[in-house]
Each structure stands twice: as structure tokens, then as C-alpha cells.
Short mmCIF file of C-alpha atoms in Angstrom, two decimals:
data_model
loop_
_atom_site.label_atom_id
_atom_site.label_comp_id
_atom_site.label_asym_id
_atom_site.label_seq_id
_atom_site.Cartn_x
_atom_site.Cartn_y
_atom_site.Cartn_z
CA UNK A 361 7.07 -42.34 85.87
CA UNK A 362 8.90 -41.65 89.12
CA UNK A 363 8.11 -38.48 91.09
CA UNK A 364 11.73 -37.42 90.61
CA UNK A 365 11.60 -37.65 86.80
CA UNK A 366 10.35 -34.07 86.52
CA UNK A 367 12.90 -32.58 88.92
CA UNK A 368 15.25 -30.26 87.04
CA UNK A 369 16.86 -28.35 89.91
CA UNK A 370 20.20 -27.14 91.23
CA UNK A 371 22.85 -27.13 88.49
CA UNK A 372 20.80 -29.41 86.21
CA UNK A 373 19.07 -26.65 84.16
CA UNK A 374 22.38 -24.95 83.34
CA UNK A 375 24.13 -28.20 82.42
CA UNK A 376 21.06 -29.34 80.47
CA UNK A 377 21.17 -26.17 78.39
CA UNK A 378 24.95 -26.13 77.97
CA UNK A 379 25.48 -29.81 77.16
CA UNK A 380 22.26 -31.68 76.35
CA UNK A 381 20.60 -29.06 74.14
CA UNK A 382 23.44 -28.96 71.57
CA UNK A 383 23.88 -32.73 71.83
CA UNK A 384 20.34 -33.92 71.08
CA UNK A 385 17.78 -31.10 71.06
CA UNK A 386 19.02 -28.48 68.59
CA UNK A 387 18.44 -30.49 65.41
CA UNK A 388 14.84 -31.25 66.37
CA UNK A 389 14.26 -27.68 67.58
CA UNK A 390 15.28 -26.32 64.18
CA UNK A 391 13.07 -28.85 62.41
CA UNK A 392 10.05 -28.05 64.58
CA UNK A 393 10.66 -24.32 64.13
CA UNK A 394 10.51 -24.65 60.36
CA UNK A 395 7.25 -26.61 60.58
CA UNK A 396 5.73 -23.99 62.89
CA UNK A 397 6.87 -21.02 60.79
CA UNK A 398 5.31 -22.60 57.69
CA UNK A 399 1.90 -22.42 59.42
CA UNK A 400 2.21 -18.61 59.80
CA UNK A 401 0.85 -18.49 63.36
CA UNK A 402 -0.41 -15.27 64.87
CA UNK A 403 -0.88 -16.66 68.39
CA UNK A 404 1.57 -19.38 69.42
CA UNK A 405 1.76 -21.33 72.67
CA UNK A 406 4.73 -23.47 73.67
CA UNK A 407 4.26 -26.10 76.36
CA UNK A 408 7.17 -27.58 78.35
CA UNK A 409 9.64 -25.12 76.86
CA UNK A 410 12.49 -26.25 79.09
CA UNK A 411 15.49 -23.98 78.65
CA UNK A 412 14.14 -22.63 75.37
CA UNK A 413 15.75 -24.65 72.57
CA UNK A 414 12.55 -24.48 70.51
CA UNK A 415 11.71 -20.99 71.73
CA UNK A 416 14.92 -19.54 70.32
CA UNK A 417 14.65 -21.46 67.05
CA UNK A 418 11.00 -20.52 66.48
CA UNK A 419 11.37 -16.88 67.53
CA UNK A 420 14.15 -16.42 64.97
CA UNK A 421 11.73 -17.34 62.16
CA UNK A 422 8.61 -15.44 63.21
CA UNK A 423 7.57 -11.86 62.33
CA UNK A 424 7.22 -8.99 64.84
CA UNK A 425 3.42 -9.28 64.92
CA UNK A 426 3.32 -12.73 66.51
CA UNK A 427 2.15 -13.27 70.10
CA UNK A 428 4.32 -16.03 71.55
CA UNK A 429 3.62 -17.49 75.01
CA UNK A 430 6.26 -19.86 76.36
CA UNK A 431 5.46 -22.05 79.37
CA UNK A 432 7.00 -24.74 81.52
CA UNK A 433 6.07 -26.47 84.76
CA UNK A 434 9.62 -26.00 86.05
CA UNK A 435 10.44 -22.39 86.85
CA UNK A 436 14.26 -22.83 87.02
CA UNK A 437 14.23 -24.20 83.46
CA UNK A 438 11.98 -21.37 82.26
CA UNK A 439 14.26 -18.80 83.92
CA UNK A 440 17.16 -20.05 81.79
CA UNK A 441 14.98 -19.86 78.66
CA UNK A 442 13.92 -16.29 79.42
CA UNK A 443 17.49 -15.20 80.11
CA UNK A 444 18.75 -16.83 76.91
CA UNK A 445 16.02 -15.23 74.79
CA UNK A 446 16.58 -11.71 76.14
CA UNK A 447 14.19 -8.82 75.60
CA UNK A 448 11.60 -9.69 72.97
CA UNK A 449 8.28 -7.81 72.86
CA UNK A 450 6.60 -10.79 71.18
CA UNK A 451 7.31 -13.06 74.12
CA UNK A 452 5.60 -13.72 77.41
CA UNK A 453 6.61 -16.35 79.95
CA UNK A 454 4.32 -18.35 82.26
CA UNK A 455 4.86 -21.13 84.72
CA UNK A 456 2.11 -23.54 83.70
CA UNK A 457 0.98 -27.13 84.08
CA UNK A 458 0.24 -28.75 80.71
CA UNK A 459 -2.71 -30.54 82.30
CA UNK A 460 -4.31 -27.28 83.51
CA UNK A 461 -3.35 -24.53 81.09
CA UNK A 462 -4.17 -21.01 82.39
CA UNK A 463 -5.53 -19.76 79.07
CA UNK A 464 -8.93 -19.14 77.50
CA UNK A 465 -10.58 -21.54 75.08
CA UNK A 466 -9.54 -21.17 71.42
CA UNK A 467 -6.78 -18.68 72.27
CA UNK A 468 -4.02 -20.01 69.98
CA UNK A 469 -3.79 -21.10 66.37
CA UNK A 470 -0.66 -23.20 66.97
CA UNK A 471 0.53 -25.06 70.07
CA UNK A 472 3.94 -26.73 70.16
CA UNK A 473 5.78 -28.96 72.60
CA UNK A 474 9.20 -30.50 72.09
CA UNK A 475 9.95 -33.63 74.14
CA UNK A 476 7.52 -32.74 76.90
CA UNK A 477 4.57 -35.11 76.43
CA UNK A 478 6.54 -38.03 77.86
CA UNK A 479 6.46 -36.24 81.23
CA UNK A 480 2.66 -35.71 81.29
CA UNK A 481 1.17 -37.87 84.08
CA UNK A 482 -2.06 -38.10 82.02
CA UNK A 483 -1.30 -37.61 78.35
CA UNK A 484 -4.87 -37.63 77.07
CA UNK A 485 -5.76 -34.98 79.64
CA UNK A 486 -2.78 -32.90 78.51
CA UNK A 487 -3.80 -33.27 74.88
CA UNK A 488 -7.39 -32.33 75.76
CA UNK A 489 -6.11 -29.14 77.38
CA UNK A 490 -4.15 -28.36 74.22
CA UNK A 491 -7.24 -28.94 72.10
CA UNK A 492 -9.25 -26.66 74.39
CA UNK A 493 -6.90 -23.70 73.92
CA UNK A 494 -6.52 -24.31 70.17
CA UNK A 495 -8.66 -22.50 67.65
CA UNK A 496 -10.94 -24.87 65.69
CA UNK A 497 -8.63 -24.77 62.66
CA UNK A 498 -5.45 -24.83 64.74
CA UNK A 499 -2.56 -27.28 64.84
CA UNK A 500 -0.66 -29.03 67.61
CA UNK A 501 2.95 -29.90 66.76
CA UNK A 502 5.00 -31.92 69.19
CA UNK A 503 7.79 -34.47 69.39
CA UNK A 504 8.69 -37.44 71.57
CA UNK A 505 11.81 -39.59 71.62
CA UNK A 506 11.73 -42.97 69.94
CA UNK A 507 12.77 -46.11 71.81
CA UNK A 508 16.05 -45.93 73.70
CA UNK A 509 17.75 -48.53 71.46
CA UNK A 510 17.48 -46.00 68.60
CA UNK A 511 19.09 -43.28 70.74
CA UNK A 512 22.54 -44.71 71.16
CA UNK A 513 24.22 -42.45 73.71
CA UNK A 514 21.21 -42.62 76.04
CA UNK A 515 21.28 -46.40 75.74
CA UNK A 516 25.03 -46.49 76.38
CA UNK A 517 24.58 -44.45 79.55
CA UNK A 518 21.69 -46.57 80.81
CA UNK A 519 23.49 -49.88 80.22
CA UNK A 520 26.67 -48.61 81.91
CA UNK A 521 24.85 -47.30 84.98
CA UNK A 522 22.92 -50.56 85.19
CA UNK A 523 26.22 -52.39 85.57
CA UNK A 524 27.40 -49.91 88.19
CA UNK A 525 24.20 -50.20 90.25
CA UNK A 526 22.97 -53.75 89.42
CA UNK A 527 20.64 -54.03 92.41
CA UNK A 528 18.80 -50.80 91.58
CA UNK A 529 19.68 -49.56 88.09
CA UNK A 530 18.94 -45.89 87.27
CA UNK A 531 16.35 -46.19 84.51
CA UNK A 532 15.18 -42.59 84.09
CA UNK A 533 16.15 -42.40 80.40
CA UNK A 534 14.41 -45.65 79.43
CA UNK A 535 11.42 -45.06 81.68
CA UNK A 536 10.49 -41.49 80.79
CA UNK A 537 12.25 -39.73 77.88
CA UNK A 538 12.23 -42.97 75.86
CA UNK A 539 9.17 -44.56 77.41
CA UNK A 540 6.45 -43.16 75.12
CA UNK A 541 7.14 -44.16 71.53
CA UNK A 542 4.38 -46.55 70.48
CA UNK A 543 2.69 -44.79 67.54
CA UNK A 544 -0.60 -46.62 68.07
CA UNK A 545 -0.69 -45.55 71.72
CA UNK A 546 0.14 -41.92 70.87
CA UNK A 547 -2.56 -41.84 68.19
CA UNK A 548 -5.12 -43.37 70.55
CA UNK A 549 -4.26 -40.86 73.30
CA UNK A 550 -4.74 -37.98 70.85
CA UNK A 551 -8.00 -39.37 69.53
CA UNK A 552 -9.27 -39.80 73.08
CA UNK A 553 -8.61 -36.08 73.56
CA UNK A 554 -10.63 -35.18 70.46
CA UNK A 555 -7.96 -34.87 67.76
CA UNK A 556 -8.93 -36.36 64.41
CA UNK A 557 -6.27 -35.44 61.83
CA UNK A 558 -3.03 -37.00 63.11
CA UNK A 559 0.27 -37.62 61.38
CA UNK A 560 3.36 -39.20 62.99
CA UNK A 561 6.76 -39.02 61.31
CA UNK A 562 9.95 -40.80 62.35
CA UNK A 563 12.93 -38.47 62.14
CA UNK A 564 16.51 -39.77 62.50
CA UNK A 565 19.60 -37.62 63.00
CA UNK A 566 23.15 -37.80 64.35
CA UNK A 567 24.14 -36.69 67.83
CA UNK A 568 27.65 -35.23 67.88
CA UNK A 569 29.93 -34.19 70.73
CA UNK A 570 33.57 -33.08 71.06
CA UNK A 571 34.34 -35.94 73.46
CA UNK A 572 32.94 -38.90 75.34
CA UNK A 573 33.25 -36.88 78.56
CA UNK A 574 30.91 -34.25 77.11
CA UNK A 575 28.23 -36.89 76.49
CA UNK A 576 28.63 -38.36 79.96
CA UNK A 577 28.24 -34.97 81.66
CA UNK A 578 25.17 -34.24 79.54
CA UNK A 579 23.33 -37.37 80.61
CA UNK A 580 24.66 -38.02 84.12
CA UNK A 581 24.63 -34.41 85.36
CA UNK A 582 22.28 -32.50 83.04
CA UNK A 583 19.15 -34.64 83.47
CA UNK A 584 17.15 -36.14 86.36
CA UNK A 585 19.42 -39.15 85.95
CA UNK A 586 21.70 -37.19 88.27
CA UNK A 587 19.15 -37.41 91.07
CA UNK A 588 18.84 -41.16 90.55
CA UNK A 589 22.61 -41.64 90.77
CA UNK A 590 22.90 -39.47 93.89
CA UNK A 591 19.96 -41.27 95.53
CA UNK A 592 21.89 -44.53 95.25
CA UNK A 593 25.22 -43.10 96.40
CA UNK A 594 25.79 -39.34 96.48
CA UNK A 595 29.56 -39.85 96.48
CA UNK A 596 29.51 -41.68 93.15
CA UNK A 597 28.29 -39.00 90.73
CA UNK A 598 31.77 -38.36 89.35
CA UNK A 599 32.57 -42.06 89.23
CA UNK A 600 29.32 -42.72 87.36
CA UNK A 601 30.08 -39.92 84.92
CA UNK A 602 33.56 -41.31 84.35
CA UNK A 603 32.20 -44.83 83.81
CA UNK A 604 29.76 -43.60 81.15
CA UNK A 605 32.53 -41.59 79.47
CA UNK A 606 34.78 -44.65 79.43
CA UNK A 607 32.03 -46.81 77.90
CA UNK A 608 31.31 -44.24 75.19
CA UNK A 609 35.02 -43.79 74.50
CA UNK A 610 35.45 -47.55 74.12
CA UNK A 611 32.53 -47.85 71.71
CA UNK A 612 32.76 -44.59 69.76
CA UNK A 613 36.40 -43.45 69.97
CA UNK A 614 38.64 -41.18 72.02
CA UNK A 615 38.12 -38.01 69.96
CA UNK A 616 34.89 -36.39 68.79
CA UNK A 617 32.01 -38.89 68.94
CA UNK A 618 28.72 -39.33 67.12
CA UNK A 619 25.76 -41.69 67.28
CA UNK A 620 22.19 -42.02 66.06
CA UNK A 621 19.27 -40.24 67.67
CA UNK A 622 15.66 -40.80 66.65
CA UNK A 623 12.37 -39.10 67.47
CA UNK A 624 8.73 -38.99 66.42
CA UNK A 625 7.30 -35.67 65.19
CA UNK A 626 3.52 -35.44 65.47
CA UNK A 627 1.07 -33.00 63.92
CA UNK A 628 -2.51 -33.17 65.22
CA UNK A 629 -5.57 -31.14 64.30
CA UNK A 630 -9.04 -31.13 65.88
#
């Protein structure tokens, strides 16, 4: 993983929340929220909350008595999440590193993390920290993206930008969001951290957008892919966005577009 893969700064958090969350995150946020609510947590920790897609979905399903702590390494992303959630006495917000959680042992009965584990520089260490703060009968629910070929718009964008920058293709999407999908590796990383009861489910959905341009803005300007494009040629961000839009329009149509997305949903218990 590149050092820039975790940089969500400038206008990226706002565009991420406005474009990318509805495009690919909302379906999985609602699914994870239902799974969490079914466990009836009293103390819930969210890791890598981003701009709060899961936070909002989960909070809507939980009773007033719940203690819900939402964290992220990136403060600008967490600021968007806090603003979007509004006043909620159940909620507290902490900037936190998943590999060094600032919480006591056995403090939570459920820990959740949507599409964050791919960014952990040491996944087993991150999972061990989760296990440490979990109660002995607790559950860890998290999701990761499946391979990029099963996430069509992300693949379209990556292929198009590879043609535009053939000598140094921007590979953020393939390298990080879609770079951690081997079920055997995920299971081994969890077992190394002390988890024993592990289930991994493949969940497929459709990603829908009002236009090809919408998809191109989401990926090229609402993710760290933007930093990769600008590092190659800062003057070409709009041209890159237009090229991705044109490729998606050619493949998926000139009106509203849709394509497959696929993720892995994992439940792990100590």
C-alpha cells in the first residue's frame, strides 16, 4: 500500500460522501447495520467510520440505551460523519488508529468496520486490537471489497486511467480497496489475531448512478485516486475524469448507468 492511499484530504471527503457513498457504500452499510442490530449490542465500536455511512445506518436501528463510539484515523472524514449524524446522545467520536485503539480491554460487545481493513498496514495487529477491546462473547463484523474485476465501475476507471498514464498507471483501486479479497488470507490473519469462529460471505449488489459523469467524479475526485492522478499531472484531473466518464458511457450507456459490485462480509468471534 502506498503512503498516499490513506490520504482523504481537501475536497475528497465531501465528494466521497456525496458521490461514492450512494454509489457503492449505502447498500453494504444497510446490510451491516441489520446484522449489527440483530446482535442487540449495548456497547458498540466502529473502526474506520469514514464519513459515517455505517454510522447513520446503524444508529437508525439502535435503541436510546446504546453506547456507540465511532472512530477513524482521518479527522476530516470523521468531521463529515459527525456533522451528518447531528446531535445524538448515544454517540461519541474519536480520532483513533485501528492498530492502537485507545480503549480498555473487553470494553465493547460488538465492533464493526466497513471497508477499512484493506487500509490496515498490519491486518493481524489490527484484528488483535479489535479482539482486545471485545468482550469474550463479543462479535467483530466487517467487510472488504472483492477483487476489482467483480466491481465493474472501479475496474473501468482503473483500465481507462492505465491507458491515459501507461508509463505509471494509477493503481490505487486495485492495490488497496480491492487488494485484500483472498478468503484464506483473511481467515488466517484473523486466526493469527486469536479469532476462532469465522464466517465469510460473498455479497453481490448493483451500483447505480444517474450518469457516467457521476461515476467518474466519484472515483477520480472522491478517492485517493485523485492524488495519484494529480501526482502524474496536476493539470489533467478534469481530463482524466472526462476519459473515465467517456469509457463508462461507451460501455454502460449515456443515461443512468448500473454495474455489479461485490464484497465479502465477515463475522469473527474470539
